[in-house]
Amino acid sequence: MDILFGLCGKGFVILAGDTTVAHSIVKMKNDEDKIKTLGPHLAMAYSGEPGDTIQFAEYIERNLRLDQIRNVHERRPEASASWIRSSLASSLRSRRPYSVNILVGGFDISSAAIVEGQEELGGTPKLYWLDYLGTKVEVPFGAHGYGSYFALSLLDRYHDPNASVEEAMGTLKRCIDEVSKRLVVSPSKYKAKIIDKDGVRDIEIPV
Amino acid sequence: MARRYDSRTTIFSPEGRLYQVEYAMEAISHAGTVLGVLTQEGIVLAAEKKVTGKLLDLSGASTGGYGGSGEKIFLVNTNVIVGVAGLTADASSMVNLMRLTAQRHLSVYDEDMPVEQLCKRLCDVKQGYTQYGGLRPFGVSILYAGWDPHYQFQLYHSDPSGNYSGWKATCIGSNSGTAQNMLKQHYKDDITLEAAIKLVLETMGKTMDSTTLGSDKLEFATITLDKNTKIPFAKIYRPAEVDALLKKHGLAKSEDEEMRS
């Protein structure tokens, strides 16, 4: 039932997820943060089988932290997303695979990612769509869950890779509003995080 | 009894030394020289081949396979080349491990392995052989020349003890002290790749035992960035290319003949 959105703009990427935890027909909680900060410029939104999600997300979080302590510099978003994908892929062939879908948002600050003529951005925003089967795609925007049925067409129409933060948040708001309007059991609340050259932080979704 | 602490790699002597490790380092100081110079545009590596002889069949190496047929300089990954000094057999097993490690990283992370990480990984293995019982340390020093998006061009040196360090210009093997002094005198932070090539060849010419340089005694390689794609490009010179390069810098064997003509 979880709904996740992600979209890139000019020099930033936004991740958003609903905050509902449901068990059967009962809402257990409505302030759950489904986005984990994985590094100075990396975050991941996750959904799927309750229990699996938290177990897998914490496994990823701790291992990437260990990796960063060992290697001093932070791993690039592309490499981190690839490692998460291979973790999911090896889990898939195990006795009990994790059933987790993920959006990885990151900001690549390495020299190779600094675009000529746009040095002030300090790097490139990156967004990866991963599912429990071990699929990984780099996307300009993405969604998981029932929300994707409503949001992807909207994002096709309104997404702009050169959008400012305000414009991108407007686009995100459109998606959330559409889900609220059309989905039978729509969640009431969402949380969003933005990742840019300054790092990962929470961002208010406009009312 | 003086040699009581010699035969065991993993036992400290009363003075707190590990003799086997020190002997391994000593073995390297007799090996063919390997030189590396770092510039903003790329890295230059050169190595002296010690094993030569009239009857040695070099016909297979004459075309110089790309990063395969050399004795001292090897292509490890798209972004890393190494020069080795020490026991050739130990070196080739290290190179094999490096290549395996780099490919494993590529398969999991979908990126070329960062240079320092590769160097560190190899040093962990080398260190293990100075500690676990019944094993002999690897008798090789390695110069790693590579590029990654984190720190651009990098030059590392690692020794049998498992220590490693980053350098602007360095040298391992026989006469490394003399070569290091020459490099120290002539290295500038803004040195160009062309100047570095010249510096490496001249230093090599002064430190090598033989009076003349030639592709039978010299291996040469550079790693640069492709101008358009910004992808690292490792070039291990073929024997004919080495000779052409020496000729260009006036260090070739047939120098006298050329002057006459």
CSV table of C-alpha atoms in Angstrom, one decimal, chain B residues 39-222:
chain,number,residue,atom,x,y,z
B,39,THR,CA,51.2,14.9,-13.5
B,40,GLN,CA,47.9,16.7,-13.9
B,41,GLU,CA,47.5,15.2,-17.4
B,42,GLY,CA,48.4,11.6,-16.5
B,43,ILE,CA,51.0,9.3,-15.0
B,44,VAL,CA,54.2,7.9,-16.6
B,45,LEU,CA,55.6,4.5,-15.6
B,46,ALA,CA,58.9,2.9,-16.7
B,47,ALA,CA,60.6,-0.3,-15.7
B,48,GLU,CA,63.9,-1.9,-16.2
B,49,LYS,CA,63.9,-5.5,-17.4
B,50,LYS,CA,66.8,-7.4,-15.8
B,51,VAL,CA,66.4,-10.8,-17.4
B,52,THR,CA,67.9,-10.6,-20.9
B,53,GLY,CA,70.2,-12.9,-22.8
B,54,LYS,CA,71.1,-13.7,-26.3
B,55,LEU,CA,69.2,-17.0,-26.2
B,56,LEU,CA,66.0,-15.7,-24.6
B,57,ASP,CA,63.3,-16.1,-27.2
B,58,LEU,CA,61.5,-12.7,-27.4
B,59,SER,CA,59.8,-13.4,-30.7
B,60,GLY,CA,56.4,-13.7,-28.9
B,61,ALA,CA,56.9,-10.4,-27.2
B,62,SER,CA,57.9,-8.5,-30.3
B,63,THR,CA,54.4,-7.4,-31.0
B,64,GLY,CA,53.8,-6.7,-27.3
B,65,GLY,CA,50.3,-7.9,-26.3
B,66,TYR,CA,48.3,-5.2,-24.7
B,67,GLY,CA,49.2,-5.4,-21.0
B,68,GLY,CA,50.0,-9.1,-21.1
B,69,SER,CA,53.4,-10.0,-22.4
B,70,GLY,CA,55.5,-7.6,-20.3
B,71,GLU,CA,57.5,-8.7,-17.3
B,72,LYS,CA,57.1,-5.6,-15.2
B,73,ILE,CA,54.2,-3.4,-16.2
B,74,PHE,CA,50.7,-4.8,-16.3
B,75,LEU,CA,47.2,-3.5,-17.1
B,76,VAL,CA,45.0,-4.3,-14.1
B,77,ASN,CA,41.8,-2.6,-15.0
B,78,THR,CA,40.7,0.1,-17.4
B,79,ASN,CA,41.8,2.7,-14.8
B,80,VAL,CA,44.8,1.2,-13.3
B,81,ILE,CA,48.3,0.0,-14.4
B,82,VAL,CA,51.0,-1.3,-12.1
B,83,GLY,CA,54.7,-1.7,-12.2
B,84,VAL,CA,56.3,-4.4,-10.1
B,85,ALA,CA,59.7,-4.9,-8.6
B,86,GLY,CA,60.8,-8.1,-6.9
B,87,LEU,CA,60.1,-11.8,-7.4
B,88,THR,CA,58.5,-12.2,-10.8
B,89,ALA,CA,56.4,-15.2,-9.8
B,90,ASP,CA,55.1,-13.5,-6.6
B,91,ALA,CA,54.3,-10.4,-8.7
B,92,SER,CA,52.3,-12.3,-11.2
B,93,SER,CA,50.1,-13.8,-8.5
B,94,MET,CA,49.6,-10.3,-7.1
B,95,VAL,CA,48.7,-9.0,-10.5
B,96,ASN,CA,46.2,-11.9,-10.8
B,97,LEU,CA,44.7,-11.0,-7.4
B,98,MET,CA,44.5,-7.3,-8.4
B,99,ARG,CA,42.7,-8.1,-11.6
B,100,LEU,CA,40.2,-10.4,-9.8
B,101,THR,CA,39.6,-7.8,-7.1
B,102,ALA,CA,39.0,-5.1,-9.6
B,103,GLN,CA,36.6,-7.2,-11.6
B,104,ARG,CA,34.7,-8.2,-8.5
B,105,HIS,CA,34.3,-4.6,-7.6
B,106,LEU,CA,33.0,-3.8,-11.1
B,107,SER,CA,30.4,-6.5,-10.9
B,108,VAL,CA,29.0,-5.4,-7.5
B,109,TYR,CA,29.4,-1.6,-7.8
B,110,ASP,CA,29.2,-1.1,-11.5
B,111,GLU,CA,32.2,1.3,-11.4
B,112,ASP,CA,35.9,1.0,-11.8
B,113,MET,CA,37.5,0.3,-8.5
B,114,PRO,CA,38.9,3.4,-6.9
B,115,VAL,CA,42.7,3.2,-7.0
B,116,GLU,CA,43.4,3.7,-3.3
B,117,GLN,CA,40.8,1.0,-2.4
B,118,LEU,CA,42.5,-1.5,-4.7
B,119,CYS,CA,45.9,-0.6,-3.2
B,120,LYS,CA,44.6,-1.0,0.3
B,121,ARG,CA,42.9,-4.3,-0.5
B,122,LEU,CA,46.2,-5.7,-1.8
B,123,CYS,CA,48.1,-4.4,1.2
B,124,ASP,CA,45.7,-6.2,3.6
B,125,VAL,CA,46.7,-9.4,1.8
B,126,LYS,CA,50.4,-8.6,2.0
B,127,GLN,CA,50.2,-7.7,5.7
B,128,GLY,CA,48.5,-11.0,6.3
B,129,TYR,CA,51.6,-12.8,5.1
B,130,THR,CA,53.7,-11.1,7.7
B,131,GLN,CA,51.6,-12.3,10.5
B,132,TYR,CA,50.1,-15.7,9.8
B,133,GLY,CA,52.3,-18.7,10.5
B,134,GLY,CA,54.2,-20.8,8.0
B,135,LEU,CA,54.0,-18.4,5.2
B,136,ARG,CA,56.6,-16.3,3.4
B,137,PRO,CA,55.8,-12.6,2.6
B,138,PHE,CA,55.3,-11.5,-0.9
B,139,GLY,CA,58.7,-10.4,-2.3
B,140,VAL,CA,57.2,-7.5,-4.3
B,141,SER,CA,56.9,-3.8,-4.2
B,142,ILE,CA,54.2,-2.4,-6.5
B,143,LEU,CA,53.7,1.1,-8.0
B,144,TYR,CA,50.0,1.6,-8.8
B,145,ALA,CA,49.2,4.3,-11.4
B,146,GLY,CA,45.5,5.0,-11.8
B,147,TRP,CA,42.6,7.4,-12.2
B,148,ASP,CA,39.3,7.6,-10.4
B,149,PRO,CA,36.6,10.3,-10.1
B,150,HIS,CA,37.3,10.9,-6.4
B,151,TYR,CA,41.0,11.9,-6.5
B,152,GLN,CA,41.8,12.0,-10.3
B,153,PHE,CA,45.3,10.7,-11.1
B,154,GLN,CA,47.1,8.9,-8.2
B,155,LEU,CA,50.4,7.1,-7.8
B,156,TYR,CA,50.8,4.7,-4.9
B,157,HIS,CA,53.7,2.5,-3.7
B,158,SER,CA,53.3,-0.6,-1.6
B,159,ASP,CA,55.9,-2.8,-0.1
B,160,PRO,CA,56.1,-6.4,1.3
B,161,SER,CA,55.2,-5.3,4.8
B,162,GLY,CA,51.8,-4.0,3.7
B,163,ASN,CA,52.5,-0.3,4.0
B,164,TYR,CA,51.4,2.0,1.3
B,165,SER,CA,51.7,5.7,0.5
B,166,GLY,CA,50.9,8.1,-2.2
B,167,TRP,CA,53.6,9.9,-4.3
B,168,LYS,CA,54.1,12.6,-6.8
B,169,ALA,CA,57.1,10.8,-8.2
B,170,THR,CA,58.8,7.7,-6.8
B,171,CYS,CA,61.0,4.8,-7.6
B,172,ILE,CA,61.5,1.2,-6.4
B,173,GLY,CA,64.2,-1.4,-7.1
B,174,SER,CA,67.9,-1.1,-7.6
B,175,ASN,CA,69.5,2.3,-7.5
B,176,SER,CA,66.2,3.7,-6.3
B,177,GLY,CA,68.0,6.2,-4.0
B,178,THR,CA,69.8,7.8,-7.0
B,179,ALA,CA,66.7,7.9,-9.0
B,180,GLN,CA,64.6,9.4,-6.2
B,181,ASN,CA,67.2,12.2,-5.8
B,182,MET,CA,67.0,13.0,-9.5
B,183,LEU,CA,63.2,13.0,-9.4
B,184,LYS,CA,63.3,15.3,-6.3
B,185,GLN,CA,65.5,17.8,-8.1
B,186,HIS,CA,63.6,17.9,-11.3
B,187,TYR,CA,60.0,17.4,-10.3
B,188,LYS,CA,57.6,20.4,-10.4
B,189,ASP,CA,54.0,20.4,-9.3
B,190,ASP,CA,52.9,21.7,-12.7
B,191,ILE,CA,55.0,19.3,-14.8
B,192,THR,CA,53.5,18.4,-18.2
B,193,LEU,CA,53.1,14.8,-19.4
B,194,GLU,CA,55.7,15.4,-22.1
B,195,ALA,CA,58.2,16.8,-19.5
B,196,ALA,CA,57.4,13.8,-17.2
B,197,ILE,CA,58.1,11.3,-20.0
B,198,LYS,CA,61.4,13.0,-20.7
B,199,LEU,CA,62.3,13.1,-16.9
B,200,VAL,CA,61.4,9.4,-16.6
B,201,LEU,CA,63.5,8.4,-19.6
B,202,GLU,CA,66.5,10.5,-18.5
B,203,THR,CA,66.4,9.2,-14.9
B,204,MET,CA,66.1,5.7,-16.2
B,205,GLY,CA,69.1,6.2,-18.4
B,206,LYS,CA,71.2,7.4,-15.5
B,207,THR,CA,70.2,4.8,-13.0
B,208,MET,CA,70.3,1.7,-15.2
B,209,ASP,CA,73.5,-0.4,-15.2
B,210,SER,CA,73.7,-0.5,-19.0
B,211,THR,CA,74.9,2.6,-20.9
B,212,THR,CA,72.3,2.4,-23.6
B,213,LEU,CA,68.5,2.2,-23.4
B,214,GLY,CA,66.5,-0.1,-25.6
B,215,SER,CA,63.2,-1.9,-25.7
B,216,ASP,CA,65.0,-5.1,-24.7
B,217,LYS,CA,65.7,-3.6,-21.3
B,218,LEU,CA,62.9,-1.0,-20.9
B,219,GLU,CA,59.2,-1.2,-20.4
B,220,PHE,CA,57.2,2.0,-20.7
B,221,ALA,CA,53.5,3.0,-20.1
B,222,THR,CA,51.3,6.0,-19.5
